[in-house]
XYZ file of C-alpha atoms in Angstrom:
204
model
C 0.000 0.000 0.000
C 2.886 2.300 0.743
C 4.339 1.709 -2.683
C 0.997 2.456 -4.232
C 0.736 5.767 -2.336
C 4.221 6.820 -3.502
C 3.314 6.131 -7.114
C 0.160 8.211 -6.759
C 2.103 11.176 -5.358
C 4.704 10.987 -8.093
C 1.985 10.842 -10.684
C 0.414 13.921 -9.204
C 3.762 15.727 -9.366
C 4.159 14.765 -13.041
C 0.677 16.059 -13.780
C 1.563 19.391 -12.102
C 4.688 19.667 -14.206
C 2.644 19.475 -17.386
C 0.330 22.291 -16.370
C 2.715 24.381 -14.263
C 5.901 24.373 -12.224
C 6.550 21.590 -9.773
C 8.092 22.034 -6.349
C 11.132 20.084 -7.424
C 11.719 22.387 -10.438
C 11.292 25.474 -8.263
C 13.797 24.130 -5.791
C 16.247 23.353 -8.570
C 15.795 26.846 -10.044
C 16.423 28.499 -6.708
C 19.596 26.498 -6.251
C 20.947 27.711 -9.637
C 19.793 31.333 -9.370
C 21.287 32.329 -6.011
C 23.610 35.233 -6.894
C 27.225 35.175 -5.806
C 28.135 38.504 -4.186
C 31.835 39.388 -4.266
C 33.062 42.072 -1.922
C 36.079 44.071 -3.138
C 38.059 46.654 -1.199
C 39.405 49.437 -3.369
C 43.088 50.252 -2.867
C 43.713 53.798 -1.606
C 44.986 56.194 -4.262
C 48.737 56.803 -4.343
C 48.227 60.368 -3.157
C 46.470 59.125 -0.021
C 49.177 56.600 0.848
C 51.828 57.982 3.209
C 55.163 57.865 1.371
C 58.683 58.109 2.730
C 59.712 61.485 4.088
C 62.187 63.050 1.643
C 65.629 63.724 3.037
C 66.912 67.231 2.390
C 70.611 67.045 1.589
C 72.587 70.235 1.721
C 75.010 70.804 -1.135
C 78.561 70.586 0.239
C 80.343 73.932 0.214
C 83.266 74.179 -2.185
C 86.268 76.423 -2.577
C 89.027 77.117 -5.067
C 92.036 79.346 -5.608
C 92.590 81.641 -8.579
C 96.193 82.502 -9.366
C 97.494 85.888 -10.385
C 100.887 87.521 -10.897
C 102.118 89.831 -8.167
C 105.372 91.343 -7.035
C 107.056 89.659 -4.108
C 109.277 91.684 -1.827
C 112.283 90.277 -0.004
C 112.737 90.864 3.703
C 116.501 90.498 3.171
C 117.013 93.347 0.702
C 115.143 95.191 -1.999
C 117.795 93.869 -4.373
C 116.129 90.457 -4.044
C 112.578 91.638 -4.730
C 110.787 89.649 -7.433
C 108.262 90.744 -10.051
C 105.542 88.798 -11.812
C 105.401 85.813 -9.465
C 102.345 83.546 -9.867
C 100.625 83.313 -6.491
C 97.142 82.505 -5.139
C 95.400 85.861 -5.533
C 91.781 84.902 -4.822
C 90.035 82.283 -2.684
C 86.431 81.691 -3.752
C 83.915 79.865 -1.542
C 80.618 78.669 -3.065
C 77.477 76.691 -2.148
C 77.278 78.271 1.308
C 73.485 77.891 1.657
C 72.600 77.327 5.305
C 75.875 78.809 6.579
C 75.469 81.337 9.371
C 77.824 83.428 11.461
C 81.538 83.762 10.847
C 83.613 81.779 8.395
C 87.130 81.117 9.672
C 89.945 80.490 7.204
C 93.501 79.372 7.960
C 95.910 79.504 5.003
C 99.236 77.720 5.441
C 102.132 78.105 2.988
C 104.509 75.194 3.503
C 108.074 75.560 2.134
C 109.742 72.695 0.248
C 112.288 72.200 3.016
C 113.121 73.414 6.500
C 115.918 75.615 5.134
C 113.825 77.229 2.369
C 112.698 80.834 2.888
C 109.127 81.480 4.070
C 106.455 83.077 1.872
C 103.544 85.061 3.285
C 100.932 87.685 2.382
C 100.051 90.711 4.485
C 96.619 91.784 3.259
C 93.292 89.938 2.974
C 90.064 91.566 1.876
C 86.496 90.371 1.398
C 84.913 92.699 -1.123
C 85.751 96.205 0.016
C 86.386 95.122 3.622
C 89.969 94.659 4.799
C 90.214 91.753 7.250
C 92.398 91.373 10.301
C 95.064 88.673 9.862
C 96.524 86.775 12.823
C 99.415 84.297 12.763
C 99.803 81.442 15.228
C 102.767 80.301 13.106
C 104.994 82.248 10.760
C 103.693 80.355 7.704
C 99.992 80.280 8.701
C 97.529 83.170 8.391
C 94.075 83.150 9.995
C 91.204 85.511 9.191
C 87.417 85.596 9.558
C 84.454 87.021 7.673
C 80.678 86.972 8.051
C 78.591 85.721 5.140
C 76.136 88.470 4.100
C 72.443 87.638 4.558
C 71.061 85.759 1.581
C 74.504 85.198 0.050
C 75.830 81.760 -0.904
C 79.334 82.754 -2.017
C 82.269 84.663 -0.559
C 85.642 85.711 -1.985
C 88.926 86.598 -0.294
C 91.643 88.528 -2.129
C 95.309 88.271 -1.120
C 98.065 90.824 -1.677
C 101.294 92.066 -0.163
C 103.324 88.914 -0.787
C 106.849 88.731 0.603
C 109.513 86.114 1.223
C 112.488 85.788 3.536
C 114.993 84.815 0.867
C 117.157 85.821 -2.027
C 116.809 85.593 -5.783
C 118.902 82.428 -5.909
C 116.336 80.607 -3.734
C 113.844 78.350 -5.515
C 111.310 75.607 -4.861
C 107.638 74.636 -4.916
C 105.490 75.699 -1.973
C 102.211 74.062 -0.956
C 99.277 76.301 -0.054
C 96.662 74.533 2.095
C 93.565 75.730 3.911
C 91.372 74.857 6.861
C 87.930 76.461 6.468
C 85.408 76.254 9.302
C 81.815 77.527 9.355
C 78.467 76.942 11.069
C 76.105 74.919 8.858
C 72.558 74.376 10.197
C 73.838 75.023 13.720
C 76.746 72.571 13.474
C 80.434 73.506 13.276
C 81.646 72.103 9.951
C 84.960 71.911 8.095
C 84.991 72.198 4.323
C 85.946 68.917 2.674
C 87.953 68.822 0.543
C 89.627 72.107 1.401
C 91.071 74.094 -1.513
C 94.814 74.004 -2.099
C 97.333 75.485 -4.514
C 101.056 75.783 -5.143
C 103.585 78.596 -5.485
C 106.565 77.952 -7.695
C 109.482 80.170 -6.736
C 111.903 80.115 -9.665
C 115.595 80.855 -9.339
C 115.962 84.442 -10.502
C 118.839 85.560 -12.695
């Protein structure tokens, strides 16, 4: 009897399918029509993403000598004075952005040997200002100048060269510098410091 009842129900379902939609077909349709919802998270635009903080690098200050011909007096005798000697006539400092306060320069002229005569200059000027020159050693001259507001360059002119020798003296002298300044609140030495040479020829 149970089998008979099952056949009757199935027959009824088949009859309903011919005239309409059966429960089984509805169930199957629901199973296939359930939408799949995908959730996506948009990436933030590049402008909204925090990037690395840029590092501000100051341009290193630079310096160089410009040579010129000057007369060189002898402390021994005027008979040993020299004319037209090529010497460092100008020291130019550039890229001084961020430098404040005084700039201290020490110029050392080293002779080729311990017995060679010394060479020195007596006058240093920055623009139209004559600077005070001090000497902790006979071959080293120290002077200071303040960088004008808004300026990024400074020039020092040298004159009044003399030497403690005679015309028969000769040799190559090394001119070196130590330049110190305050950069962004920190005492800094210029690297590399400018250097030059003086060639003292044997005069006739």
